[in-house]
């Protein structure tokens, strides 16, 4: 677990006008979830959340391979859709043998300042992971509609890239499916609707406040029941000017 944890970023990159926080908690001693950040310059950052199929040591080993290939490709490719296509090709020879696959959502955020209103342009591609959830300053929420097969399942996939933007007071959540699939004592799933409601109700103070609110809400829902899947959660927040 110490070795796996060392693969996670020690801290989020710091940008003017953008807060980022991330965490990952395995359901067992080790797991298949991961996340990472890639700063290309002072105005552009890439963020990945991944989830390897399965649990335990097998998933952890595949997670380490996926993390290594991601770090290599993300430094050469800034387009989320092309990045996922390259990773799919990189992982396919391994997944054919080990029967594992890697779900991943990748987001590129680029600072824009046209018209005197700072904002972050978002480009998102998704390979079988939970699509990012965005909350506007007015409390409305929507999922960024990007989808695609997990990495390593089929050769030659071309992933779709969606665009959106993050403005002052907005928050964005990237997560693994462990969040929506958390269960309470009766076996009821936390689900997508509860994630939406929790994000809509979360404080509009900081990325950390949003993250802590979501985690507190899912823990309150689960009660004494242990989580059966890893939970990874990355939150972006643009402070009010």
PDB file of C-alpha atoms in Angstrom:
ATOM      1  CA  UNK A   1       0.000   0.000   0.000  1.00  0.00           C
ATOM      2  CA  UNK A   2       2.899   2.378   0.714  1.00  0.00           C
ATOM      3  CA  UNK A   3       4.370   1.682  -2.728  1.00  0.00           C
ATOM      4  CA  UNK A   4       1.010   2.212  -4.405  1.00  0.00           C
ATOM      5  CA  UNK A   5       0.321   5.422  -2.499  1.00  0.00           C
ATOM      6  CA  UNK A   6       3.715   6.755  -3.605  1.00  0.00           C
ATOM      7  CA  UNK A   7       2.438   6.606  -7.202  1.00  0.00           C
ATOM      8  CA  UNK A   8      -0.220   9.206  -6.417  1.00  0.00           C
ATOM      9  CA  UNK A   9       0.795  12.866  -6.823  1.00  0.00           C
ATOM     10  CA  UNK A  10       2.150  14.290  -3.526  1.00  0.00           C
ATOM     11  CA  UNK A  11       0.209  17.505  -4.048  1.00  0.00           C
ATOM     12  CA  UNK A  12      -1.868  19.287  -6.659  1.00  0.00           C
ATOM     13  CA  UNK A  13      -0.299  21.910  -8.934  1.00  0.00           C
ATOM     14  CA  UNK A  14      -0.953  25.512  -7.928  1.00  0.00           C
ATOM     15  CA  UNK A  15      -2.549  27.936 -10.386  1.00  0.00           C
ATOM     16  CA  UNK A  16      -3.854  31.469 -10.081  1.00  0.00           C
ATOM     17  CA  UNK A  17      -7.618  31.233 -10.285  1.00  0.00           C
ATOM     18  CA  UNK A  18      -7.958  27.438 -10.005  1.00  0.00           C
ATOM     19  CA  UNK A  19      -8.002  25.167  -6.952  1.00  0.00           C
ATOM     20  CA  UNK A  20      -7.445  21.400  -7.286  1.00  0.00           C
ATOM     21  CA  UNK A  21      -7.638  18.694  -4.613  1.00  0.00           C
ATOM     22  CA  UNK A  22      -7.547  14.922  -5.013  1.00  0.00           C
ATOM     23  CA  UNK A  23      -7.675  11.736  -2.958  1.00  0.00           C
ATOM     24  CA  UNK A  24      -7.943   7.982  -3.427  1.00  0.00           C
ATOM     25  CA  UNK A  25      -8.958   5.425  -0.813  1.00  0.00           C
ATOM     26  CA  UNK A  26      -8.714   1.692  -1.639  1.00  0.00           C
ATOM     27  CA  UNK A  27     -11.449  -0.623  -0.373  1.00  0.00           C
ATOM     28  CA  UNK A  28      -8.746  -3.181   0.510  1.00  0.00           C
ATOM     29  CA  UNK A  29      -5.101  -2.649   1.420  1.00  0.00           C
ATOM     30  CA  UNK A  30      -4.387  -1.979  -2.254  1.00  0.00           C
ATOM     31  CA  UNK A  31      -6.679  -1.278  -5.176  1.00  0.00           C
ATOM     32  CA  UNK A  32      -6.983  -0.326  -8.805  1.00  0.00           C
ATOM     33  CA  UNK A  33      -7.935   3.368  -8.601  1.00  0.00           C
ATOM     34  CA  UNK A  34      -5.526   6.181  -9.378  1.00  0.00           C
ATOM     35  CA  UNK A  35      -5.357   9.865 -10.285  1.00  0.00           C
ATOM     36  CA  UNK A  36      -2.687  12.255 -11.492  1.00  0.00           C
ATOM     37  CA  UNK A  37      -2.018  15.817 -12.642  1.00  0.00           C
ATOM     38  CA  UNK A  38       0.132  17.048 -15.525  1.00  0.00           C
ATOM     39  CA  UNK A  39       1.140  20.721 -15.630  1.00  0.00           C
ATOM     40  CA  UNK A  40       2.126  21.691 -19.158  1.00  0.00           C
ATOM     41  CA  UNK A  41       2.673  25.359 -18.276  1.00  0.00           C
ATOM     42  CA  UNK A  42       1.265  27.971 -15.895  1.00  0.00           C
ATOM     43  CA  UNK A  43      -2.017  28.100 -17.816  1.00  0.00           C
ATOM     44  CA  UNK A  44      -2.713  24.481 -18.749  1.00  0.00           C
ATOM     45  CA  UNK A  45      -3.176  21.299 -16.730  1.00  0.00           C
ATOM     46  CA  UNK A  46      -4.227  17.738 -17.491  1.00  0.00           C
ATOM     47  CA  UNK A  47      -6.076  15.642 -14.891  1.00  0.00           C
ATOM     48  CA  UNK A  48      -6.710  11.904 -14.986  1.00  0.00           C
ATOM     49  CA  UNK A  49      -8.862   9.602 -12.860  1.00  0.00           C
ATOM     50  CA  UNK A  50      -8.568   5.877 -13.523  1.00  0.00           C
ATOM     51  CA  UNK A  51     -10.099   2.638 -12.307  1.00  0.00           C
ATOM     52  CA  UNK A  52      -8.663  -0.790 -13.153  1.00  0.00           C
ATOM     53  CA  UNK A  53     -11.137  -3.680 -13.218  1.00  0.00           C
ATOM     54  CA  UNK A  54     -10.938  -5.948 -10.181  1.00  0.00           C
ATOM     55  CA  UNK A  55      -9.411  -5.405  -6.769  1.00  0.00           C
ATOM     56  CA  UNK A  56      -6.374  -6.349  -4.707  1.00  0.00           C
ATOM     57  CA  UNK A  57      -2.848  -7.082  -5.910  1.00  0.00           C
ATOM     58  CA  UNK A  58      -3.787  -7.889  -9.522  1.00  0.00           C
ATOM     59  CA  UNK A  59      -5.590  -4.571  -9.928  1.00  0.00           C
ATOM     60  CA  UNK A  60      -2.762  -2.738  -8.160  1.00  0.00           C
ATOM     61  CA  UNK A  61      -0.163  -4.135 -10.564  1.00  0.00           C
ATOM     62  CA  UNK A  62      -2.266  -3.152 -13.574  1.00  0.00           C
ATOM     63  CA  UNK A  63      -2.805   0.241 -11.974  1.00  0.00           C
ATOM     64  CA  UNK A  64       0.984   0.726 -11.734  1.00  0.00           C
ATOM     65  CA  UNK A  65       1.368  -0.137 -15.431  1.00  0.00           C
ATOM     66  CA  UNK A  66      -1.454   2.226 -16.394  1.00  0.00           C
ATOM     67  CA  UNK A  67       0.046   5.034 -14.285  1.00  0.00           C
ATOM     68  CA  UNK A  68       3.449   4.613 -15.906  1.00  0.00           C
ATOM     69  CA  UNK A  69       2.091   4.642 -19.454  1.00  0.00           C
ATOM     70  CA  UNK A  70      -0.146   7.609 -18.631  1.00  0.00           C
ATOM     71  CA  UNK A  71       2.779   9.626 -17.273  1.00  0.00           C
ATOM     72  CA  UNK A  72       4.763   8.878 -20.414  1.00  0.00           C
ATOM     73  CA  UNK A  73       2.028   9.747 -22.903  1.00  0.00           C
ATOM     74  CA  UNK A  74       0.605  12.782 -21.032  1.00  0.00           C
ATOM     75  CA  UNK A  75       3.913  14.603 -21.365  1.00  0.00           C
ATOM     76  CA  UNK A  76       3.796  14.197 -25.139  1.00  0.00           C
ATOM     77  CA  UNK A  77       0.094  14.596 -25.879  1.00  0.00           C
ATOM     78  CA  UNK A  78      -2.290  17.289 -24.537  1.00  0.00           C
ATOM     79  CA  UNK A  79      -5.413  16.270 -26.465  1.00  0.00           C
ATOM     80  CA  UNK A  80      -7.583  14.091 -24.173  1.00  0.00           C
ATOM     81  CA  UNK A  81      -9.059  12.062 -27.039  1.00  0.00           C
ATOM     82  CA  UNK A  82      -5.702  11.350 -28.694  1.00  0.00           C
ATOM     83  CA  UNK A  83      -4.133  10.572 -25.327  1.00  0.00           C
ATOM     84  CA  UNK A  84      -6.752   7.921 -24.544  1.00  0.00           C
ATOM     85  CA  UNK A  85      -6.404   6.424 -28.030  1.00  0.00           C
ATOM     86  CA  UNK A  86      -2.648   6.092 -27.541  1.00  0.00           C
ATOM     87  CA  UNK A  87      -3.090   4.566 -24.089  1.00  0.00           C
ATOM     88  CA  UNK A  88      -5.615   2.111 -25.495  1.00  0.00           C
ATOM     89  CA  UNK A  89      -3.021   0.949 -28.024  1.00  0.00           C
ATOM     90  CA  UNK A  90      -0.315   0.772 -25.320  1.00  0.00           C
ATOM     91  CA  UNK A  91      -2.456  -1.306 -22.946  1.00  0.00           C
ATOM     92  CA  UNK A  92      -4.114  -3.617 -25.463  1.00  0.00           C
ATOM     93  CA  UNK A  93      -1.235  -6.177 -25.633  1.00  0.00           C
ATOM     94  CA  UNK A  94      -1.305  -6.515 -21.836  1.00  0.00           C
ATOM     95  CA  UNK A  95      -5.083  -6.674 -21.421  1.00  0.00           C
ATOM     96  CA  UNK A  96      -5.334  -9.468 -23.993  1.00  0.00           C
ATOM     97  CA  UNK A  97      -3.264 -11.618 -21.633  1.00  0.00           C
ATOM     98  CA  UNK A  98      -4.413 -10.526 -18.176  1.00  0.00           C
ATOM     99  CA  UNK A  99      -8.105  -9.950 -19.022  1.00  0.00           C
ATOM    100  CA  UNK A 100      -8.071  -6.633 -17.151  1.00  0.00           C
ATOM    101  CA  UNK A 101      -8.997  -3.197 -18.470  1.00  0.00           C
ATOM    102  CA  UNK A 102      -8.578   0.367 -17.302  1.00  0.00           C
ATOM    103  CA  UNK A 103     -11.397   2.896 -17.178  1.00  0.00           C
ATOM    104  CA  UNK A 104     -10.134   6.472 -17.346  1.00  0.00           C
ATOM    105  CA  UNK A 105     -11.471   9.989 -17.602  1.00  0.00           C
ATOM    106  CA  UNK A 106      -9.027  12.654 -18.778  1.00  0.00           C
ATOM    107  CA  UNK A 107      -9.608  16.392 -18.626  1.00  0.00           C
ATOM    108  CA  UNK A 108      -7.485  19.228 -20.011  1.00  0.00           C
ATOM    109  CA  UNK A 109      -8.083  22.686 -18.535  1.00  0.00           C
ATOM    110  CA  UNK A 110      -6.647  25.776 -20.218  1.00  0.00           C
ATOM    111  CA  UNK A 111      -6.820  29.296 -18.815  1.00  0.00           C
ATOM    112  CA  UNK A 112      -8.711  31.858 -20.918  1.00  0.00           C
ATOM    113  CA  UNK A 113      -8.934  35.582 -20.186  1.00  0.00           C
ATOM    114  CA  UNK A 114     -10.779  37.082 -23.135  1.00  0.00           C
ATOM    115  CA  UNK A 115     -13.087  39.972 -22.309  1.00  0.00           C
ATOM    116  CA  UNK A 116     -11.725  40.441 -18.802  1.00  0.00           C
ATOM    117  CA  UNK A 117     -13.638  37.453 -17.371  1.00  0.00           C
ATOM    118  CA  UNK A 118     -11.171  34.696 -16.389  1.00  0.00           C
ATOM    119  CA  UNK A 119     -12.363  31.187 -17.167  1.00  0.00           C
ATOM    120  CA  UNK A 120     -10.942  27.722 -17.858  1.00  0.00           C
ATOM    121  CA  UNK A 121     -11.675  26.002 -21.142  1.00  0.00           C
ATOM    122  CA  UNK A 122     -12.292  22.281 -20.587  1.00  0.00           C
ATOM    123  CA  UNK A 123     -11.714  19.390 -22.978  1.00  0.00           C
ATOM    124  CA  UNK A 124     -12.829  15.972 -21.762  1.00  0.00           C
ATOM    125  CA  UNK A 125     -12.508  12.429 -23.088  1.00  0.00           C
ATOM    126  CA  UNK A 126     -13.725   9.360 -21.275  1.00  0.00           C
ATOM    127  CA  UNK A 127     -12.901   5.654 -21.497  1.00  0.00           C
ATOM    128  CA  UNK A 128     -15.494   3.854 -19.406  1.00  0.00           C
ATOM    129  CA  UNK A 129     -15.131   5.978 -16.263  1.00  0.00           C
ATOM    130  CA  UNK A 130     -17.695   8.163 -14.505  1.00  0.00           C
ATOM    131  CA  UNK A 131     -18.025  11.284 -16.627  1.00  0.00           C
ATOM    132  CA  UNK A 132     -17.135  14.608 -14.891  1.00  0.00           C
ATOM    133  CA  UNK A 133     -19.912  16.424 -13.036  1.00  0.00           C
ATOM    134  CA  UNK A 134     -19.977  20.230 -13.213  1.00  0.00           C
ATOM    135  CA  UNK A 135     -21.770  22.596 -10.842  1.00  0.00           C
ATOM    136  CA  UNK A 136     -22.408  26.155 -11.917  1.00  0.00           C
ATOM    137  CA  UNK A 137     -22.259  29.126  -9.607  1.00  0.00           C
ATOM    138  CA  UNK A 138     -26.087  29.177  -9.438  1.00  0.00           C
ATOM    139  CA  UNK A 139     -26.147  25.615  -8.059  1.00  0.00           C
ATOM    140  CA  UNK A 140     -27.249  23.850 -11.257  1.00  0.00           C
ATOM    141  CA  UNK A 141     -25.363  20.656 -12.117  1.00  0.00           C
ATOM    142  CA  UNK A 142     -24.794  18.659 -15.295  1.00  0.00           C
ATOM    143  CA  UNK A 143     -22.685  15.743 -16.461  1.00  0.00           C
ATOM    144  CA  UNK A 144     -20.226  16.404 -19.281  1.00  0.00           C
ATOM    145  CA  UNK A 145     -21.473  13.926 -21.876  1.00  0.00           C
ATOM    146  CA  UNK A 146     -18.311  12.028 -22.829  1.00  0.00           C
ATOM    147  CA  UNK A 147     -18.240   8.257 -23.121  1.00  0.00           C
ATOM    148  CA  UNK A 148     -16.217   5.397 -24.587  1.00  0.00           C
ATOM    149  CA  UNK A 149     -15.040   1.838 -23.904  1.00  0.00           C
ATOM    150  CA  UNK A 150     -12.436   1.195 -21.175  1.00  0.00           C
ATOM    151  CA  UNK A 151      -8.808   1.180 -22.273  1.00  0.00           C
ATOM    152  CA  UNK A 152      -7.482  -2.104 -23.604  1.00  0.00           C
ATOM    153  CA  UNK A 153     -10.805  -3.706 -24.521  1.00  0.00           C
ATOM    154  CA  UNK A 154     -10.797  -3.167 -28.303  1.00  0.00           C
ATOM    155  CA  UNK A 155      -8.071  -2.128 -30.727  1.00  0.00           C
ATOM    156  CA  UNK A 156      -8.243   1.065 -32.787  1.00  0.00           C
ATOM    157  CA  UNK A 157     -10.764   3.030 -30.708  1.00  0.00           C
ATOM    158  CA  UNK A 158     -11.171   6.744 -31.409  1.00  0.00           C
ATOM    159  CA  UNK A 159     -12.458   8.585 -28.361  1.00  0.00           C
ATOM    160  CA  UNK A 160     -14.878  11.509 -28.484  1.00  0.00           C
ATOM    161  CA  UNK A 161     -13.763  14.821 -26.988  1.00  0.00           C
ATOM    162  CA  UNK A 162     -16.280  17.178 -25.363  1.00  0.00           C
ATOM    163  CA  UNK A 163     -15.804  20.839 -24.456  1.00  0.00           C
ATOM    164  CA  UNK A 164     -17.146  22.953 -21.614  1.00  0.00           C
ATOM    165  CA  UNK A 165     -15.869  25.748 -19.398  1.00  0.00           C
ATOM    166  CA  UNK A 166     -15.263  26.461 -15.741  1.00  0.00           C
ATOM    167  CA  UNK A 167     -15.984  30.018 -14.578  1.00  0.00           C
ATOM    168  CA  UNK A 168     -15.836  31.894 -11.257  1.00  0.00           C
ATOM    169  CA  UNK A 169     -17.808  30.029  -8.590  1.00  0.00           C
ATOM    170  CA  UNK A 170     -18.020  26.802 -10.605  1.00  0.00           C
ATOM    171  CA  UNK A 171     -16.878  23.403  -9.325  1.00  0.00           C
ATOM    172  CA  UNK A 172     -16.070  20.202 -11.223  1.00  0.00           C
ATOM    173  CA  UNK A 173     -15.877  16.656  -9.844  1.00  0.00           C
ATOM    174  CA  UNK A 174     -14.041  13.689 -11.345  1.00  0.00           C
ATOM    175  CA  UNK A 175     -14.557  10.368  -9.575  1.00  0.00           C
ATOM    176  CA  UNK A 176     -14.264   6.624  -9.902  1.00  0.00           C
ATOM    177  CA  UNK A 177     -17.395   4.466  -9.763  1.00  0.00           C
ATOM    178  CA  UNK A 178     -16.711   3.640  -6.121  1.00  0.00           C
ATOM    179  CA  UNK A 179     -18.496   6.872  -5.210  1.00  0.00           C
ATOM    180  CA  UNK A 180     -21.806   6.162  -6.961  1.00  0.00           C
ATOM    181  CA  UNK A 181     -21.657   2.439  -6.073  1.00  0.00           C
ATOM    182  CA  UNK A 182     -21.241   2.925  -2.315  1.00  0.00           C
ATOM    183  CA  UNK A 183     -23.979   1.026  -0.450  1.00  0.00           C
ATOM    184  CA  UNK A 184     -25.849   1.475   2.800  1.00  0.00           C
ATOM    185  CA  UNK A 185     -26.863  -1.249   5.257  1.00  0.00           C
ATOM    186  CA  UNK A 186     -29.840  -2.329   3.102  1.00  0.00           C
ATOM    187  CA  UNK A 187     -27.758  -2.657  -0.079  1.00  0.00           C
ATOM    188  CA  UNK A 188     -29.066   0.545  -1.660  1.00  0.00           C
ATOM    189  CA  UNK A 189     -26.617   2.365  -3.949  1.00  0.00           C
ATOM    190  CA  UNK A 190     -25.570   5.946  -3.295  1.00  0.00           C
ATOM    191  CA  UNK A 191     -26.200   6.515  -6.997  1.00  0.00           C
ATOM    192  CA  UNK A 192     -25.913   9.329  -9.488  1.00  0.00           C
ATOM    193  CA  UNK A 193     -28.833  11.360  -8.188  1.00  0.00           C
ATOM    194  CA  UNK A 194     -27.357  11.585  -4.682  1.00  0.00           C
ATOM    195  CA  UNK A 195     -24.012  12.675  -6.142  1.00  0.00           C
ATOM    196  CA  UNK A 196     -25.813  15.430  -8.064  1.00  0.00           C
ATOM    197  CA  UNK A 197     -27.768  16.536  -4.988  1.00  0.00           C
ATOM    198  CA  UNK A 198     -24.666  16.530  -2.772  1.00  0.00           C
ATOM    199  CA  UNK A 199     -22.660  18.608  -5.236  1.00  0.00           C
ATOM    200  CA  UNK A 200     -25.538  21.064  -5.656  1.00  0.00           C
ATOM    201  CA  UNK A 201     -25.659  21.503  -1.858  1.00  0.00           C
ATOM    202  CA  UNK A 202     -21.893  21.617  -1.261  1.00  0.00           C
ATOM    203  CA  UNK A 203     -20.267  24.845  -0.024  1.00  0.00           C
ATOM    204  CA  UNK A 204     -19.090  27.278  -2.689  1.00  0.00           C
ATOM    205  CA  UNK A 205     -15.971  28.159  -0.691  1.00  0.00           C
ATOM    206  CA  UNK A 206     -13.141  26.029  -2.038  1.00  0.00           C
ATOM    207  CA  UNK A 207     -12.243  22.756  -3.746  1.00  0.00           C
ATOM    208  CA  UNK A 208     -11.378  21.281  -0.350  1.00  0.00           C
ATOM    209  CA  UNK A 209     -14.782  22.221   1.090  1.00  0.00           C
ATOM    210  CA  UNK A 210     -16.559  20.578  -1.841  1.00  0.00           C
ATOM    211  CA  UNK A 211     -14.465  17.415  -1.536  1.00  0.00           C
ATOM    212  CA  UNK A 212     -15.016  17.130   2.221  1.00  0.00           C
ATOM    213  CA  UNK A 213     -18.765  17.691   1.843  1.00  0.00           C
ATOM    214  CA  UNK A 214     -19.111  14.929  -0.770  1.00  0.00           C
ATOM    215  CA  UNK A 215     -17.067  12.469   1.291  1.00  0.00           C
ATOM    216  CA  UNK A 216     -19.030  13.272   4.452  1.00  0.00           C
ATOM    217  CA  UNK A 217     -22.305  12.771   2.592  1.00  0.00           C
ATOM    218  CA  UNK A 218     -21.385   9.362   1.159  1.00  0.00           C
ATOM    219  CA  UNK A 219     -20.020   8.224   4.543  1.00  0.00           C
ATOM    220  CA  UNK A 220     -23.247   9.316   6.229  1.00  0.00           C
ATOM    221  CA  UNK A 221     -25.230   7.360   3.628  1.00  0.00           C
ATOM    222  CA  UNK A 222     -23.135   4.192   4.004  1.00  0.00           C
ATOM    223  CA  UNK A 223     -23.206   4.306   7.787  1.00  0.00           C
ATOM    224  CA  UNK A 224     -21.342   1.359   9.332  1.00  0.00           C
ATOM    225  CA  UNK A 225     -21.134  -0.553   6.065  1.00  0.00           C
ATOM    226  CA  UNK A 226     -17.626  -0.780   4.609  1.00  0.00           C
ATOM    227  CA  UNK A 227     -17.056   0.409   1.061  1.00  0.00           C
ATOM    228  CA  UNK A 228     -16.771  -2.527  -1.365  1.00  0.00           C
ATOM    229  CA  UNK A 229     -14.932  -0.533  -4.035  1.00  0.00           C
ATOM    230  CA  UNK A 230     -12.115   2.031  -4.155  1.00  0.00           C
ATOM    231  CA  UNK A 231     -13.141   5.694  -4.082  1.00  0.00           C
ATOM    232  CA  UNK A 232     -11.172   8.348  -5.934  1.00  0.00           C
ATOM    233  CA  UNK A 233     -12.273  11.955  -5.989  1.00  0.00           C
ATOM    234  CA  UNK A 234     -10.705  15.011  -7.663  1.00  0.00           C
ATOM    235  CA  UNK A 235     -12.348  18.433  -7.357  1.00  0.00           C
ATOM    236  CA  UNK A 236     -11.639  21.630  -9.305  1.00  0.00           C
ATOM    237  CA  UNK A 237     -12.970  24.992  -8.146  1.00  0.00           C
ATOM    238  CA  UNK A 238     -12.634  28.507  -9.563  1.00  0.00           C
ATOM    239  CA  UNK A 239     -12.691  31.060  -6.717  1.00  0.00           C
ATOM    240  CA  UNK A 240     -14.992  34.048  -7.051  1.00  0.00           C
ATOM    241  CA  UNK A 241     -13.156  37.156  -8.173  1.00  0.00           C
TER     242      UNK A 241
END
